[in-house]
């Protein structure tokens, strides 16, 4: 029996039944262990260098560092996209942004009622309506309790893309990513109902507590708990008592005021440090509850980010070295805009302190979680299972390339095949423009464009890039 299947316990029930038939007496010790739980934490705009276990020097993230020590760091793991909604769609469906349904941030707009709040009447994003199943739908079908807690952004309330219509039994948080710019608000969504919340409450606290309640409620059955947190997306906001120590440490920025989503923040540098360390604390609390419930050894925890670091609301990714040694930030298709600090922890299965430089991406998690849980993997996806990488079993999966497209700022495309990466800029106006070419092993900062030196390779990768995408009525480059 392959180790990957054995550790995911796909055949544990069958084995238990076989033993029971051979032994007429029931032995409680022989009762099969249930399939593993999955806790998937998706940070929002957290850069590659924003965790101390990935090189952050300005502050520490001890809980995530401990998670990495107990598990594996994936040092070449890419987000599904360089902005929120398409990154989440790629993650949920196992399809890259040249084939998934949502390829850009696009708001759902309706005319506001007279005297009404424009946000509430135009809330939410363009919905997923197509047949591609989500992770939640696949795991729900396999018998998992499914819950999402945080920011959705893949379909306005009541639409076909509403999380409760895409496989989640439970949802609590922000349906709309624009609403999620407000860390202090008077309402959130609970399943299909808009519920009032204390406007003085910090919403990450409310969301974390609902996620913990879900873990407790489903402790006796396999569960998929998805936490797409809003931290540390702009606006730069945290409770004053949590920011205060960082204002003292970063007093040189007291004269700086950051503004985002009608929110003004004095010393947004201090606020950013408070937000990331709050994220770290939240992860620590989730892990502590799993330990309390005795679920640690049977739970795969994945932590990653939806794209590279932002430069909004007064945040300074240069000061924090948020993109580490890489070029670019959120909305760039350079490494800094796509590489995400990623950790996978599964005690007894993933070797502690492991590091993998296998080039993986957000759309790989659907087939990975299917193999881990024994769920049926959907056909015709772009992702590959990372189980051999995580468990150190066998050869790593084979893939031809990784592809991204971005529909803002003139349109951009990027493709990585092996050691080489090709990037196109402003493709709406210059679809035939000369791409940039980088050799990542010798130039991880993408500072030396080799396109002029390797015209045949540029031509080959350009043709591959053209064939990687399928047309989309909603997201088209206009050519």
XYZ file of C-alpha atoms in Angstrom:
479
model
C 0.000 0.000 0.000
C 1.603 3.398 -0.967
C 2.568 5.512 2.027
C 0.598 8.520 0.781
C -2.589 6.502 0.736
C -1.813 4.781 4.005
C -1.204 8.031 5.815
C -4.358 9.531 4.412
C -6.156 6.451 5.719
C -8.203 6.019 2.576
C -8.314 2.245 3.081
C -8.406 2.279 6.882
C -12.114 1.513 7.027
C -11.785 -1.391 4.606
C -8.875 -2.752 6.604
C -10.858 -2.468 9.819
C -13.770 -4.356 8.299
C -11.493 -7.120 7.087
C -10.020 -7.501 10.570
C -13.503 -7.564 12.104
C -14.559 -10.392 9.809
C -11.465 -12.393 10.733
C -12.080 -11.799 14.456
C -15.660 -12.257 15.580
C -15.024 -10.450 18.873
C -15.139 -6.663 18.571
C -11.887 -5.023 19.641
C -12.221 -1.255 20.344
C -8.483 -0.826 19.865
C -8.883 -1.993 16.268
C -11.470 0.673 15.441
C -10.270 2.524 12.321
C -9.015 6.073 12.722
C -11.220 8.554 10.898
C -9.929 10.490 7.859
C -7.749 13.499 8.709
C -9.146 16.946 9.400
C -7.941 19.912 7.359
C -7.422 23.450 8.644
C -6.469 25.793 5.803
C -5.452 29.338 6.774
C -5.168 31.915 3.981
C -3.591 35.239 4.936
C -4.507 38.363 2.951
C -1.667 40.300 1.274
C 1.018 38.743 3.503
C 4.398 38.910 1.804
C 7.021 36.190 1.502
C 9.240 37.956 4.038
C 6.540 38.858 6.578
C 7.095 35.851 8.873
C 10.198 35.504 11.031
C 10.613 31.895 9.854
C 10.859 33.332 6.322
C 13.300 36.101 7.258
C 11.310 38.916 8.931
C 13.609 40.942 11.243
C 11.376 43.778 12.493
C 9.071 41.550 14.549
C 8.644 37.892 15.425
C 5.890 35.375 14.596
C 6.551 32.659 17.194
C 3.396 30.603 16.674
C 3.928 30.289 12.939
C 7.620 29.645 13.523
C 6.643 26.750 15.796
C 4.248 25.456 13.153
C 7.125 25.481 10.659
C 9.395 23.689 13.132
C 6.780 20.974 13.546
C 6.107 20.787 9.819
C 7.489 21.907 6.470
C 8.212 25.241 4.822
C 7.441 25.420 1.106
C 9.895 28.013 -0.163
C 8.776 28.029 -3.810
C 5.020 28.068 -3.340
C 3.128 30.563 -5.495
C -0.255 32.117 -4.849
C -3.008 31.486 -7.362
C -2.901 35.114 -8.465
C -1.512 38.476 -7.483
C -4.862 39.827 -6.187
C -7.669 38.489 -4.012
C -10.597 37.010 -5.948
C -8.749 35.105 -8.713
C -6.287 33.727 -6.171
C -9.198 32.325 -4.160
C -10.870 30.916 -7.262
C -7.672 29.113 -8.305
C -7.313 27.725 -4.794
C -10.910 26.555 -4.575
C -11.148 24.953 -8.041
C -7.645 23.638 -8.789
C -7.518 25.690 -12.002
C -4.944 28.365 -12.820
C -6.031 31.869 -13.822
C -5.892 31.073 -17.518
C -8.696 28.553 -17.047
C -10.561 29.323 -13.837
C -13.791 31.271 -13.901
C -12.816 34.315 -11.817
C -9.645 35.854 -13.239
C -9.784 39.309 -11.682
C -11.383 41.450 -9.003
C -14.764 42.529 -10.332
C -17.504 43.986 -8.167
C -21.200 43.201 -8.248
C -22.999 46.496 -8.826
C -26.636 47.401 -8.281
C -28.174 50.833 -8.033
C -28.460 51.871 -4.360
C -31.906 52.465 -2.962
C -32.734 56.026 -2.064
C -31.073 56.861 1.220
C -29.495 53.413 1.445
C -25.898 52.460 2.123
C -24.216 52.015 -1.315
C -22.013 49.247 0.066
C -24.949 47.150 1.233
C -26.837 47.477 -2.048
C -23.846 46.661 -4.269
C -22.163 44.168 -1.987
C -20.058 41.310 -3.270
C -18.037 40.238 -6.270
C -18.715 38.624 -9.625
C -19.844 35.082 -8.750
C -18.559 31.648 -9.658
C -21.461 30.089 -11.547
C -19.719 27.386 -13.561
C -19.541 23.646 -12.934
C -15.971 23.429 -11.576
C -16.339 22.049 -8.031
C -14.707 23.736 -5.065
C -12.604 22.047 -2.401
C -15.567 22.412 -0.058
C -17.953 20.717 -2.470
C -15.567 17.811 -3.022
C -14.871 17.286 0.686
C -18.524 17.748 1.638
C -19.392 14.967 -0.791
C -16.738 12.819 0.927
C -18.493 13.266 4.271
C -16.657 16.252 5.702
C -18.204 19.051 7.736
C -17.161 22.256 5.959
C -16.847 25.784 7.298
C -15.387 29.054 6.015
C -14.513 31.955 8.310
C -13.203 35.265 7.018
C -13.357 36.876 3.581
C -15.081 35.172 0.636
C -15.113 37.415 -2.466
C -16.342 34.805 -4.971
C -20.016 35.662 -5.255
C -22.432 38.191 -3.776
C -24.976 37.116 -1.135
C -27.613 34.813 -2.559
C -25.775 34.266 -5.838
C -24.617 30.934 -7.220
C -21.193 31.868 -5.848
C -22.404 32.379 -2.278
C -20.197 30.184 -0.030
C -23.236 28.317 1.294
C -23.971 27.292 -2.310
C -20.383 26.236 -2.999
C -20.055 23.441 -0.488
C -19.772 25.174 2.886
C -22.126 24.084 5.657
C -21.131 27.113 7.709
C -19.938 30.600 6.792
C -19.141 33.575 8.981
C -17.418 36.778 7.955
C -17.325 39.138 5.006
C -19.017 38.059 1.810
C -17.572 41.107 0.032
C -13.888 41.917 -0.167
C -14.626 45.658 -0.318
C -16.604 45.433 2.920
C -13.607 43.533 4.328
C -11.540 46.710 4.103
C -13.356 47.740 7.291
C -11.963 46.038 10.407
C -14.647 47.715 12.493
C -18.155 47.326 11.087
C -21.729 46.965 12.278
C -22.529 43.717 10.436
C -21.091 40.498 9.068
C -22.634 37.488 7.331
C -23.603 34.343 9.204
C -24.481 31.701 6.621
C -27.110 33.513 4.496
C -28.075 36.118 7.097
C -26.609 39.571 7.628
C -26.118 39.843 11.377
C -25.415 42.859 13.537
C -22.077 42.964 15.354
C -20.562 45.394 17.828
C -18.941 48.167 15.743
C -16.278 48.503 18.442
C -15.284 44.836 18.092
C -12.239 43.904 16.010
C -13.637 41.607 13.338
C -10.660 39.200 13.211
C -11.475 38.373 16.846
C -15.121 37.645 16.014
C -14.182 35.511 13.035
C -11.544 33.542 14.951
C -14.030 32.712 17.712
C -16.571 31.435 15.190
C -13.897 29.216 13.633
C -13.013 27.834 17.055
C -16.708 27.157 17.727
C -16.831 25.196 14.466
C -13.824 23.091 15.517
C -15.454 22.284 18.833
C -18.825 21.487 17.272
C -17.322 19.035 14.780
C -14.601 17.485 16.910
C -16.176 14.022 16.530
C -16.256 14.004 12.696
C -13.835 14.873 9.905
C -13.901 18.579 9.071
C -12.514 21.101 6.594
C -12.061 24.471 8.283
C -11.133 27.245 5.831
C -9.925 30.515 7.376
C -9.413 33.193 4.701
C -8.455 35.870 7.233
C -8.502 39.563 6.344
C -5.139 40.186 8.026
C -2.989 42.098 7.092
C -4.888 43.674 4.157
C -5.396 47.435 4.263
C -6.820 49.449 5.943
C -4.077 49.396 8.579
C -6.235 48.905 11.652
C -5.964 47.099 14.982
C -7.192 47.843 18.515
C -5.243 50.703 20.077
C -3.889 48.594 22.941
C -2.374 46.105 20.454
C -0.794 48.844 18.346
C 0.606 50.858 21.274
C 3.759 48.764 21.891
C 4.632 48.965 18.204
C 4.114 52.722 18.122
C 6.778 52.958 20.808
C 9.113 50.700 18.832
C 8.486 52.471 15.524
C 8.183 55.995 16.915
C 10.016 57.436 13.902
C 6.806 56.914 11.904
C 4.478 58.801 14.257
C 4.192 61.595 11.714
C 2.986 59.262 8.995
C -0.755 58.937 8.328
C -2.099 56.174 6.141
C -5.506 56.398 4.470
C -7.479 53.570 2.927
C -11.199 52.875 2.534
C -12.076 56.139 4.301
C -9.939 55.108 7.275
C -7.019 57.197 8.506
C -4.310 55.545 10.587
C -1.512 57.300 12.437
C 1.710 55.304 12.214
C 0.494 52.567 9.855
C 3.905 50.912 10.224
C 3.076 50.112 13.840
C -0.409 49.002 12.819
C 0.999 46.561 10.268
C 3.261 44.939 12.861
C 0.293 44.666 15.218
C -1.826 43.053 12.496
C 0.721 40.416 11.510
C 1.496 39.530 15.114
C -2.272 39.330 15.704
C -2.484 36.903 12.792
C 0.301 34.888 14.386
C -1.558 34.868 17.709
C -4.770 33.734 15.994
C -2.942 30.787 14.443
C -1.551 29.952 17.870
C -5.046 29.926 19.352
C -6.359 27.654 16.602
C -3.489 25.209 17.169
C -4.061 25.322 20.931
C -7.725 24.352 20.488
C -6.768 21.431 18.245
C -4.323 20.281 20.932
C -6.969 20.669 23.645
C -9.403 18.558 21.613
C -6.792 15.880 20.980
C -6.958 16.440 17.210
C -3.424 17.626 16.472
C -2.030 14.355 15.116
C -5.015 13.825 12.846
C -5.155 17.346 11.410
C -3.300 18.734 8.412
C -2.749 22.478 8.876
C -1.812 24.579 5.851
C -0.853 28.247 6.105
C -0.240 30.435 3.055
C -1.105 33.839 1.520
C -3.275 34.920 -1.387
C -0.625 37.116 -3.029
C 2.420 39.264 -2.329
C 2.636 42.238 0.054
C 0.596 45.385 -0.494
C 1.718 49.026 -0.432
C -1.613 50.518 0.630
C -2.861 52.471 3.606
C 0.625 53.668 4.508
C 2.199 50.214 4.772
C 5.878 50.170 3.752
C 6.970 46.782 2.385
C 10.471 48.128 1.786
C 10.939 48.932 5.493
C 9.733 45.452 6.457
C 11.459 43.723 3.515
C 8.074 42.112 2.979
C 8.959 40.544 -0.375
C 12.251 39.143 0.916
C 14.876 38.789 -1.829
C 12.323 39.011 -4.616
C 11.196 41.730 -6.999
C 7.642 43.029 -6.994
C 4.596 43.345 -4.779
C 0.856 42.777 -4.996
C -0.390 43.234 -8.597
C 3.020 42.310 -10.032
C 3.664 38.988 -11.724
C 7.263 39.018 -10.603
C 8.238 36.608 -7.822
C 7.559 39.115 -5.042
C 3.957 39.500 -6.153
C 3.305 35.768 -6.315
C 5.493 33.819 -3.882
C 3.718 33.143 -0.586
C 5.162 32.109 2.797
C 3.725 28.612 3.084
C 3.762 26.055 5.889
C 2.239 22.577 6.097
C 2.091 20.731 9.419
C 0.780 17.222 10.066
C 2.490 15.575 13.056
C 3.493 11.985 12.454
C 3.234 12.398 8.684
C 5.227 15.486 7.644
C 8.809 15.373 8.948
C 9.447 18.242 11.409
C 11.646 21.050 10.189
C 11.352 20.063 6.546
C 11.958 22.437 3.640
C 10.859 21.958 0.033
C 11.775 24.078 -2.967
C 9.386 22.239 -5.291
C 7.627 24.827 -7.466
C 3.973 24.605 -6.439
C 0.955 26.884 -6.604
C -2.416 27.581 -5.032
C -4.257 25.366 -7.513
C -2.298 22.339 -6.230
C -4.172 22.222 -2.932
C -7.411 20.753 -4.296
C -5.787 17.530 -5.589
C -3.522 17.433 -2.522
C -6.440 17.551 -0.101
C -8.344 15.007 -2.172
C -5.487 12.520 -1.860
C -5.003 13.233 1.835
C -8.694 12.760 2.660
C -9.561 10.037 0.174
C -12.002 12.287 -1.685
C -12.458 11.925 -5.434
C -10.204 14.276 -7.395
C -12.084 16.233 -10.089
C -11.033 15.657 -13.680
C -9.315 18.196 -15.923
C -7.732 20.357 -13.240
C -4.369 22.095 -13.462
C -3.117 21.243 -9.986
C -0.943 18.300 -8.964
C -0.988 16.537 -5.608
C 1.759 17.670 -3.242
C 1.460 14.558 -1.068
C 4.812 13.116 -2.277
C 6.470 16.443 -1.476
C 4.860 16.813 1.951
C 5.473 13.230 3.028
C 8.877 12.842 1.372
C 7.583 9.763 -0.420
C 8.630 8.964 -3.964
C 9.445 11.413 -6.715
C 7.833 14.865 -6.788
C 4.904 15.271 -9.186
C 5.585 16.203 -12.784
C 4.189 19.367 -14.321
C 4.768 21.231 -17.562
C 4.430 24.814 -16.358
C 2.832 27.330 -14.000
C 0.748 30.153 -15.534
C -0.805 33.403 -14.313
C -2.719 36.247 -15.898
C -3.722 39.607 -14.416
C -6.428 41.878 -15.805
C -5.610 45.248 -14.259
C -2.945 47.836 -15.169
C -2.970 47.028 -18.874
C -3.018 43.265 -18.464
C -0.108 40.987 -17.591
C 0.856 37.366 -18.112
C 3.560 35.149 -16.669
C 4.620 31.555 -17.115
C 7.252 29.466 -15.372
C 8.631 26.274 -16.889
C 11.411 24.677 -14.931
C 14.153 27.220 -14.308
C 12.775 29.790 -16.738
C 10.109 32.434 -16.308
C 8.582 34.652 -18.962
C 6.636 37.836 -18.190
C 4.511 40.002 -20.480
C 3.444 43.550 -19.605
C 0.633 45.726 -21.002
C -0.751 42.917 -23.136
C -3.945 44.792 -23.989
C -2.029 47.308 -26.080
C 1.030 45.260 -27.004
C 0.025 41.604 -27.320
C 3.027 40.972 -29.544
C 5.432 42.996 -27.409
C 8.782 41.469 -26.471
C 8.402 39.537 -23.216
C 10.892 39.517 -20.387
C 12.822 36.305 -19.710
C 14.481 35.329 -16.432
C 16.569 32.368 -15.272
C 15.346 31.972 -11.696
C 18.090 29.788 -10.173
C 20.775 32.338 -11.020
C 18.542 35.423 -10.910
C 15.753 34.986 -8.320
C 15.350 38.778 -8.123
C 14.506 38.896 -11.860
C 16.961 41.706 -12.472
C 18.545 40.419 -15.716
C 16.212 40.192 -18.694
C 17.652 37.541 -21.033
C 15.007 37.810 -23.752
C 17.410 39.301 -26.299
C 19.922 36.503 -25.647
C 17.468 33.599 -25.979
C 15.012 34.442 -28.811
C 14.198 30.791 -29.556
C 13.323 30.090 -25.928
C 11.236 33.271 -25.806
C 9.323 32.125 -28.875
C 8.772 28.643 -27.413
C 7.567 29.914 -24.034
C 5.405 32.582 -25.681
C 3.606 29.910 -27.687
C 3.136 27.865 -24.525
C 1.740 30.933 -22.760
C -0.747 31.503 -25.570
C -1.948 27.906 -25.401
C -2.178 27.888 -21.591
C -5.260 30.095 -21.437
C -8.807 29.572 -22.632
C -11.048 32.468 -23.716
C -13.263 34.106 -21.103
C -16.217 36.374 -21.826
C -15.891 38.105 -18.466
C -12.094 38.363 -18.444
C -10.653 39.036 -21.846
C -7.489 40.850 -22.919
C -9.326 42.284 -25.903
C -7.570 40.219 -28.527
